[in-house]
PDB file of C-alpha atoms in Angstrom:
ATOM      1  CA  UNK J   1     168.062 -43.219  78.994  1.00 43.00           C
ATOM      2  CA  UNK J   2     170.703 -45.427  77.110  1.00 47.00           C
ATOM      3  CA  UNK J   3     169.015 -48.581  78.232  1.00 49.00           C
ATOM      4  CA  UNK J   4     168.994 -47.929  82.386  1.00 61.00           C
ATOM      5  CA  UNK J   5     166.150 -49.632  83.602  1.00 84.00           C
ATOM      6  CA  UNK J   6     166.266 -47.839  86.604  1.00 92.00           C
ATOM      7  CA  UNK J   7     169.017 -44.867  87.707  1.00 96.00           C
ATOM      8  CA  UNK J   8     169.658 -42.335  90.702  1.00 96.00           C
ATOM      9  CA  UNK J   9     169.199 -38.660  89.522  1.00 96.00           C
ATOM     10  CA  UNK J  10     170.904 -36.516  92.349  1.00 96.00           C
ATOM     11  CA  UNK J  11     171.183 -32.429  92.592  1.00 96.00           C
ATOM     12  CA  UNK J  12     172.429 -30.142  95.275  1.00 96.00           C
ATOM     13  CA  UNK J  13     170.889 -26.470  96.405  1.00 97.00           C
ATOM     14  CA  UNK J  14     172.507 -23.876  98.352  1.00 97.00           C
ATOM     15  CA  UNK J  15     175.619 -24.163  97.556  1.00 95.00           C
ATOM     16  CA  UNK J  16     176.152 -20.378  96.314  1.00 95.00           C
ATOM     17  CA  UNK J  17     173.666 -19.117  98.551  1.00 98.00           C
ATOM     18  CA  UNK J  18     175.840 -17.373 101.394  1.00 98.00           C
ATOM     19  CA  UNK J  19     172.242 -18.123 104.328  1.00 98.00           C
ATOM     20  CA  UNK J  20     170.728 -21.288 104.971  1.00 98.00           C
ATOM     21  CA  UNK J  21     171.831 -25.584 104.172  1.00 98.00           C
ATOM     22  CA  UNK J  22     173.061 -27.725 102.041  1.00 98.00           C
ATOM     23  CA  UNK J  23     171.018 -29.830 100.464  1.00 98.00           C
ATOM     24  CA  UNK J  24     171.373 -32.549  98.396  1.00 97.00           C
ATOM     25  CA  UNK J  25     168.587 -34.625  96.749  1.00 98.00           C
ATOM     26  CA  UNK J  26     168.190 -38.218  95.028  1.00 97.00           C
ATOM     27  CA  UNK J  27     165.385 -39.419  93.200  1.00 98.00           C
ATOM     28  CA  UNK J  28     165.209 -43.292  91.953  1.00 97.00           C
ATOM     29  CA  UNK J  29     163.373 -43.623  88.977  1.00 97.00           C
ATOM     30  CA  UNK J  30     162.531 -46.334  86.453  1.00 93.00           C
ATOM     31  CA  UNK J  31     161.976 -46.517  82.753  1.00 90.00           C
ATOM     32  CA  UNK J  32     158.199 -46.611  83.305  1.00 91.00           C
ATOM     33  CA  UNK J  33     158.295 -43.349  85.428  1.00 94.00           C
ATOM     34  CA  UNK J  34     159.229 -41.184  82.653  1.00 94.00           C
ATOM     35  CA  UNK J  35     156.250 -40.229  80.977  1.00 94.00           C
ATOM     36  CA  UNK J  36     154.879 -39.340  84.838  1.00 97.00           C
ATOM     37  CA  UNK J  37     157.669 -36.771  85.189  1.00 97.00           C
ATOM     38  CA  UNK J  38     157.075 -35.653  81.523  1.00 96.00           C
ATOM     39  CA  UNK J  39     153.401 -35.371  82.630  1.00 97.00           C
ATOM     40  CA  UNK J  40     153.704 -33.191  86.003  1.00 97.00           C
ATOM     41  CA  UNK J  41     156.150 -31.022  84.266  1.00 96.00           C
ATOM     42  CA  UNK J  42     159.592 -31.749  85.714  1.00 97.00           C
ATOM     43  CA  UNK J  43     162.102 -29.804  84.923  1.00 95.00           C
ATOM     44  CA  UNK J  44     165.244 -27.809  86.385  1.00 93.00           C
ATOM     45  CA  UNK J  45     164.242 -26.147  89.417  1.00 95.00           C
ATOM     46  CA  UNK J  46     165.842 -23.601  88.203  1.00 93.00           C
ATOM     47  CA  UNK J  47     163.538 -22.713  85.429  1.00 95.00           C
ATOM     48  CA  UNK J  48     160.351 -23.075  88.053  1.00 97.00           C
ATOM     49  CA  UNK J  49     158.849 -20.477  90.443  1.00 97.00           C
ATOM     50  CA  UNK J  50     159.032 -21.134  94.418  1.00 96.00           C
ATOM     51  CA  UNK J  51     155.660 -22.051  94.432  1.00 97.00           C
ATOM     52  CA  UNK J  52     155.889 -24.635  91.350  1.00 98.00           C
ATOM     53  CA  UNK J  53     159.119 -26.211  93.504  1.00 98.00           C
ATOM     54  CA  UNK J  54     156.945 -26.832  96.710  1.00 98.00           C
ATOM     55  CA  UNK J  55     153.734 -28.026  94.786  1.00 98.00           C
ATOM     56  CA  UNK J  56     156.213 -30.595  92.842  1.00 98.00           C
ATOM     57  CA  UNK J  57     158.325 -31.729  95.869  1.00 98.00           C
ATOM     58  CA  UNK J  58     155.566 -32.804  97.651  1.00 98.00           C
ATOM     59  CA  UNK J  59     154.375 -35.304  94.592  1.00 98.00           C
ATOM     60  CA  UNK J  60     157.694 -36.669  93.696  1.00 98.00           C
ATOM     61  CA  UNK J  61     158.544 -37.650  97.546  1.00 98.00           C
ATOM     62  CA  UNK J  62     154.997 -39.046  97.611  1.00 98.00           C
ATOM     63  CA  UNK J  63     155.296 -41.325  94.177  1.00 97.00           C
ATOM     64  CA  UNK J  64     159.353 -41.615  93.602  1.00 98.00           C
ATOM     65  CA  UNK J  65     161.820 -43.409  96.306  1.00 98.00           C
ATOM     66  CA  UNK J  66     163.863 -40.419  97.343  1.00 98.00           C
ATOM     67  CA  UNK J  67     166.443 -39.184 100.251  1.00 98.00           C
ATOM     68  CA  UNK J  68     167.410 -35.905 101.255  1.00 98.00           C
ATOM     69  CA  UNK J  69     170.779 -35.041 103.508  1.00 98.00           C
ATOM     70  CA  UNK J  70     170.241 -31.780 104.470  1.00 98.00           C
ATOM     71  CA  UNK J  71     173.412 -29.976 106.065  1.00 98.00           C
ATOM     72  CA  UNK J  72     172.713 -27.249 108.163  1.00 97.00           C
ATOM     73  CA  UNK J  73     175.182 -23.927 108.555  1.00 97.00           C
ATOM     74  CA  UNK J  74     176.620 -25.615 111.767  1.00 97.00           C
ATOM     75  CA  UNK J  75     177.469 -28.672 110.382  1.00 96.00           C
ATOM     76  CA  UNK J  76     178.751 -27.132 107.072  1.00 97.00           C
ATOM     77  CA  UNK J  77     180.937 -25.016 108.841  1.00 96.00           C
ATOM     78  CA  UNK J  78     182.637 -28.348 110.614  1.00 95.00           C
ATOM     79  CA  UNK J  79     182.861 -29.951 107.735  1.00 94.00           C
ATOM     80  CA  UNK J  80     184.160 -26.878 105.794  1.00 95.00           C
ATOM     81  CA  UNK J  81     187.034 -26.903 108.836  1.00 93.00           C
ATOM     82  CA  UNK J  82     187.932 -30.657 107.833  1.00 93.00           C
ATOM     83  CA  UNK J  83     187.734 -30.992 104.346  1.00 89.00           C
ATOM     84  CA  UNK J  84     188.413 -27.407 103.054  1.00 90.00           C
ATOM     85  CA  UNK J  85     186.514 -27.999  99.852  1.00 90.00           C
ATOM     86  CA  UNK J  86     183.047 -27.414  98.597  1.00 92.00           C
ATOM     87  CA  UNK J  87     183.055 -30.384  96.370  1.00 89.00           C
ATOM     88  CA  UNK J  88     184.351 -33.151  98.654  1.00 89.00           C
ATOM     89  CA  UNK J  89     181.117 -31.714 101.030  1.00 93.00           C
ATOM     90  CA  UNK J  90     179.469 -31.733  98.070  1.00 93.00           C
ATOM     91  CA  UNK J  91     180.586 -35.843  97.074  1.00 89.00           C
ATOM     92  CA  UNK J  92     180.136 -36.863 100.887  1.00 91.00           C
ATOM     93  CA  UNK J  93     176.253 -35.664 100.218  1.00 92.00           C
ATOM     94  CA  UNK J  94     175.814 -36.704  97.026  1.00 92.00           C
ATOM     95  CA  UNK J  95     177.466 -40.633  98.382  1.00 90.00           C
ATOM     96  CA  UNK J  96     174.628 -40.532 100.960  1.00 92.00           C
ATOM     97  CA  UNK J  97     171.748 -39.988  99.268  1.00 95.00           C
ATOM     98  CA  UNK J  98     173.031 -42.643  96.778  1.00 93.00           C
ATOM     99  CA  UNK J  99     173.595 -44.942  99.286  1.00 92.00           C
ATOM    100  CA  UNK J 100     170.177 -44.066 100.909  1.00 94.00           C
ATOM    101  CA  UNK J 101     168.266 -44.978  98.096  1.00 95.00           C
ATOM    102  CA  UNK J 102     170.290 -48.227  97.051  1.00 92.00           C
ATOM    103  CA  UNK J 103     168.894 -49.339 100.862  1.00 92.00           C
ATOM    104  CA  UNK J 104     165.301 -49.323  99.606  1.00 94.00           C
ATOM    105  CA  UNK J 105     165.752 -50.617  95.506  1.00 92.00           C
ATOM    106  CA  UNK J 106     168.456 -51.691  93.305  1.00 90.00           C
ATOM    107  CA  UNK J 107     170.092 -49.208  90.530  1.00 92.00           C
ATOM    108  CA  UNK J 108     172.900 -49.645  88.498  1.00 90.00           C
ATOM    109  CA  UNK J 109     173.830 -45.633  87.861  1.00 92.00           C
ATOM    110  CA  UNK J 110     173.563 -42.574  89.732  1.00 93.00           C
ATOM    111  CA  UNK J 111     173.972 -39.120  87.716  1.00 93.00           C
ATOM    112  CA  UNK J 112     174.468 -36.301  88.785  1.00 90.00           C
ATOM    113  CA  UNK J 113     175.818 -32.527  87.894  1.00 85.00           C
ATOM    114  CA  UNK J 114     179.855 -32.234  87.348  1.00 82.00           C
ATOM    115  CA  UNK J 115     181.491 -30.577  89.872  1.00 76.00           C
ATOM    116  CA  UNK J 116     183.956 -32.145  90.402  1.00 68.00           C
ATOM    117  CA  UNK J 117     186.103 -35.735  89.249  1.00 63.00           C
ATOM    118  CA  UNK J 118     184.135 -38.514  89.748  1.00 66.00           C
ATOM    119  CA  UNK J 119     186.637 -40.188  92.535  1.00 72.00           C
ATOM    120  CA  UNK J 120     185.357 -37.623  94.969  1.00 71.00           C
ATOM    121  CA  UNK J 121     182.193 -39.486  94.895  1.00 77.00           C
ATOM    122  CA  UNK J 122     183.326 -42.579  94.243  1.00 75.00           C
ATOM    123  CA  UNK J 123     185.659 -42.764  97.230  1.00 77.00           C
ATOM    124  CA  UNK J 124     182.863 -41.020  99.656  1.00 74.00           C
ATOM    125  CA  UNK J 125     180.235 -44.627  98.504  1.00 77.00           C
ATOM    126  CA  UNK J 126     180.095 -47.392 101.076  1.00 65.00           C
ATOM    127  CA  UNK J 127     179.765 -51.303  99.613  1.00 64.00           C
ATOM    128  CA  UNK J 128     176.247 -50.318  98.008  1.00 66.00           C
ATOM    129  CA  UNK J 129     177.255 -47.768  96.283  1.00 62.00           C
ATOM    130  CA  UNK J 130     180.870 -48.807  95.352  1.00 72.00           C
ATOM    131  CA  UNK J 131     178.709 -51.688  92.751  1.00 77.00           C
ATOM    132  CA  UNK J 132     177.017 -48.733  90.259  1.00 87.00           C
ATOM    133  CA  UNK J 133     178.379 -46.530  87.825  1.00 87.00           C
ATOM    134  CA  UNK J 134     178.692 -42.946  88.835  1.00 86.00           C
ATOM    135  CA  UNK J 135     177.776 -40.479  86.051  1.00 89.00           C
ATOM    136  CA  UNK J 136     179.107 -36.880  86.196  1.00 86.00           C
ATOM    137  CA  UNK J 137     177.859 -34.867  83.090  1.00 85.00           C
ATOM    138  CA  UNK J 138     177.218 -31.297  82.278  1.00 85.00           C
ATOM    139  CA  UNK J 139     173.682 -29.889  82.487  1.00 86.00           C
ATOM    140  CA  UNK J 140     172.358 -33.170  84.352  1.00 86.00           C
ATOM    141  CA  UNK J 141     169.375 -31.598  84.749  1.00 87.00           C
ATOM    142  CA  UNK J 142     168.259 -32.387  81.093  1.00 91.00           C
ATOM    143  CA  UNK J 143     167.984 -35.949  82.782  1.00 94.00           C
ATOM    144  CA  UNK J 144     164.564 -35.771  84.235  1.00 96.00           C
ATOM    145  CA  UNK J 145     165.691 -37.866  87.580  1.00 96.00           C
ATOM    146  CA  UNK J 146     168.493 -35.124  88.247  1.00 96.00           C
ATOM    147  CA  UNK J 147     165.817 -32.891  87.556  1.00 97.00           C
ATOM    148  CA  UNK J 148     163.311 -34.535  90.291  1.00 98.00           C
ATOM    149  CA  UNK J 149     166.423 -33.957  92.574  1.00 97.00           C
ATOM    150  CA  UNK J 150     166.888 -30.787  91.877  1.00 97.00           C
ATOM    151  CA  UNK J 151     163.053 -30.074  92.672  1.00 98.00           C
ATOM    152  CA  UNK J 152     163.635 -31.997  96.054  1.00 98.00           C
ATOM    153  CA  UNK J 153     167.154 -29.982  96.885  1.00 98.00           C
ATOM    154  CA  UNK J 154     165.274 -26.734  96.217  1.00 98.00           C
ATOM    155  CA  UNK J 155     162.089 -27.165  98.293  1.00 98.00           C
ATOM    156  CA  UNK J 156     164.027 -28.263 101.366  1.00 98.00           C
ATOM    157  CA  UNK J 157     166.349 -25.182 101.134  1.00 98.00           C
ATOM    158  CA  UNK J 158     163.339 -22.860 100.957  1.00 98.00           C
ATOM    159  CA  UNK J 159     161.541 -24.963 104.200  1.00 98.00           C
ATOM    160  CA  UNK J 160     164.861 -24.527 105.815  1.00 98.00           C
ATOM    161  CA  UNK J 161     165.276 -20.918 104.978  1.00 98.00           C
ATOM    162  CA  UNK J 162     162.179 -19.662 105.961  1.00 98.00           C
ATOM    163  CA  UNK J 163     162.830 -22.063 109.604  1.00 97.00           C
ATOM    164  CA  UNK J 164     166.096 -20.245 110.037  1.00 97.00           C
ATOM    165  CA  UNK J 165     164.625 -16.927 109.326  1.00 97.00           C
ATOM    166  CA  UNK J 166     161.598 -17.428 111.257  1.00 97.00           C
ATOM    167  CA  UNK J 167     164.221 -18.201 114.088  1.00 95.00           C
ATOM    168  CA  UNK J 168     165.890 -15.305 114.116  1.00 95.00           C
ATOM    169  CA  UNK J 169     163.499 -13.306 113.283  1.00 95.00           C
ATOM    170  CA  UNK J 170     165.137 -11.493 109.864  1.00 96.00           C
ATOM    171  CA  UNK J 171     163.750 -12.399 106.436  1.00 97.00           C
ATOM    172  CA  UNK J 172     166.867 -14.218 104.885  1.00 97.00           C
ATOM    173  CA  UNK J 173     167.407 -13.892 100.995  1.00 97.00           C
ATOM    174  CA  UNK J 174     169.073 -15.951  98.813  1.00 96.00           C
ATOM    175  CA  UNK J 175     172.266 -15.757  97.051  1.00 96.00           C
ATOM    176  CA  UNK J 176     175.387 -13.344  97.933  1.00 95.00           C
ATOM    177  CA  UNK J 177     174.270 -10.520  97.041  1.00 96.00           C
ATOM    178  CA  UNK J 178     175.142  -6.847  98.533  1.00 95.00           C
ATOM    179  CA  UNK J 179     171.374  -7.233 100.187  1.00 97.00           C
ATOM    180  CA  UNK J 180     172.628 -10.155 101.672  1.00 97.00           C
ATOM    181  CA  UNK J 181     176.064  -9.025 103.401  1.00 96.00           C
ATOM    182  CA  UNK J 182     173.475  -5.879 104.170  1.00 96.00           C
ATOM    183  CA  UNK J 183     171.554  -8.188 106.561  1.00 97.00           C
ATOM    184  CA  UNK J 184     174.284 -10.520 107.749  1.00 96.00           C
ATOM    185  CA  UNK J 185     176.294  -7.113 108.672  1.00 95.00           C
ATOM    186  CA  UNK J 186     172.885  -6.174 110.759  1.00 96.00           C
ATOM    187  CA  UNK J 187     172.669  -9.312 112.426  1.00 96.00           C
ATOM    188  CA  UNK J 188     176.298  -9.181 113.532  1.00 94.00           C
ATOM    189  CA  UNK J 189     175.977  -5.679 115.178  1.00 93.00           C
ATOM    190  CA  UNK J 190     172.665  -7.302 117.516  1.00 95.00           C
ATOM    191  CA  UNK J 191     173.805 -10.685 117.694  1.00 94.00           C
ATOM    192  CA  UNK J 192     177.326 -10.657 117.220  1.00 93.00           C
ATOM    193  CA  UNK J 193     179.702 -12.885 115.198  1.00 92.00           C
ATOM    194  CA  UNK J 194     178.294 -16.257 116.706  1.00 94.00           C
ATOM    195  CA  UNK J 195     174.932 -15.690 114.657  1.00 95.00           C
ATOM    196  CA  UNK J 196     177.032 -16.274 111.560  1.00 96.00           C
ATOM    197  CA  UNK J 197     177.467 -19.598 112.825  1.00 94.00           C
ATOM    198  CA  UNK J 198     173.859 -20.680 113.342  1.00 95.00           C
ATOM    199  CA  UNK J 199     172.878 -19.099 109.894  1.00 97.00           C
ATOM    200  CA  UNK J 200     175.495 -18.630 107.152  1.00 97.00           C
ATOM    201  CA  UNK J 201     178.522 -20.968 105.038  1.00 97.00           C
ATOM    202  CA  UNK J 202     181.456 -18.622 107.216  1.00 96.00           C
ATOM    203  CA  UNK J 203     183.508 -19.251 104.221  1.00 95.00           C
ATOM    204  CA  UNK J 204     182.183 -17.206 101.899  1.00 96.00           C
ATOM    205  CA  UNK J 205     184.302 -13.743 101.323  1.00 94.00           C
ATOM    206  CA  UNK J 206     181.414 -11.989 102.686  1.00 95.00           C
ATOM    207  CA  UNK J 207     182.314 -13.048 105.875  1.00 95.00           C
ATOM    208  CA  UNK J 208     185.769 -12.018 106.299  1.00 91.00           C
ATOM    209  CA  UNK J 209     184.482  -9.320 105.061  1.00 91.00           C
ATOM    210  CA  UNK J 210     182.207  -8.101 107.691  1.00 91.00           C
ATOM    211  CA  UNK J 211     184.573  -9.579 110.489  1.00 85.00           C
ATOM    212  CA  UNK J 212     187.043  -7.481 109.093  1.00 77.00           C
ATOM    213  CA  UNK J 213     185.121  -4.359 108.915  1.00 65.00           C
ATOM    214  CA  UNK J 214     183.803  -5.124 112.426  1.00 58.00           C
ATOM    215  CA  UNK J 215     187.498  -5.078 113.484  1.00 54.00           C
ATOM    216  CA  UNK J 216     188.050  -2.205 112.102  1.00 49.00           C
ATOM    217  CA  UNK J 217     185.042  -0.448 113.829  1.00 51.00           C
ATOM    218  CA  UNK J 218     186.707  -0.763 117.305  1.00 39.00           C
TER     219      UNK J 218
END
């Protein structure tokens, strides 16, 4: 903890998953938290089943001041056409959940996962968020407030992934796998491109992969 009294753990999900948001997640937490998220079992989301995610989401946004920008395929694919870069989309959501939770209680240091230099962030904070010290570190998620995050990122993208599939009807899977570009192709030949738009991050190689196939198919 290196002395924080109280810090910003943030975390993103979805960003290699081809269907479904962005999400990023903060958590606030305080030096007398700790032993709470030692005693529910926090821990990289990564290392927990679906299930364990939900159950754990649902206490941490109950007990821990949180926010949550969740950035659907529409909007990522706008933002993808300005910034042309996965981590300044990445910084712009990580400066609003910061910025979020500095609205509702005073920290002096966010930390998060590095992708990317620390400016990216830094320049995406408003006046709140320009005052703390942003921490970019490799496996953040030993930190048990980037590990709270992570929970949070991870629940939403499942809620949103089983909306979106529910929606159109297709059971979407994560990742970018060949199963994936399987039902993405399927989609395209009853829906056509435009579904891609509604569901998918369009700048993933699968994609101009199936558009290109589909091409060729004429």
């Amino acid at each position: 903890m290196n002395g924080r009294t109280c810090w910003i753990g943030t975390d993103e999900s979805g960003k290699g998953d081809y269907f479904g948001p962005l999400v990023i997640a903060g958590v606030s937490v305080n030096k007398n938290q700790i032993n709470r998220l030692k005693e529910l079992g926090v821990k990289d989301s990564k290392k927990l089943s679906d299930n364990k995610i939900k159950e754990l989401s649902k206490i941490i946004k109950k007990e821990f001041i949180n926010s949550l920008v969740t950035i659907s395929p529409e909007k990522y694919n706008k933002l993808w056409g300005r910034m042309k870069n996965l981590n300044r989309i990445l910084a712009w959501g990580h400066a609003r959940v910061i910025e979020n939770i500095l609205q509702l209680t005073y920290c002096d240091r966010a930390i998060s996962d590095k992708f990317g230099d620390e400016k990216f962030i830094e320049r995406a904070l408003m006046k709140k968020g320009k005052q703390i010290i942003i921490e970019q570190k490799e496996k953040a998620e030993e930190d048990l407030a980037v590990a709270a995050a992570s929970i949070l990122a991870r629940a939403q993208f499942l809620n949103e992934m089983e909306k979106i599939s529910s929606e159109i009807g297709v059971e979407l899977k994560k990742g970018s796998s060949q199963e994936v570009k399987e039902i993405a192709k399927k989609l395209i030949e009853e829906k056509g491109t435009e579904v891609l738009d509604r569901i998918a991050k369009k700048h993933f190689r699968i994609t101009k992969t199936l558009l290109l196939n589909e091409k060729n198919s004429y």
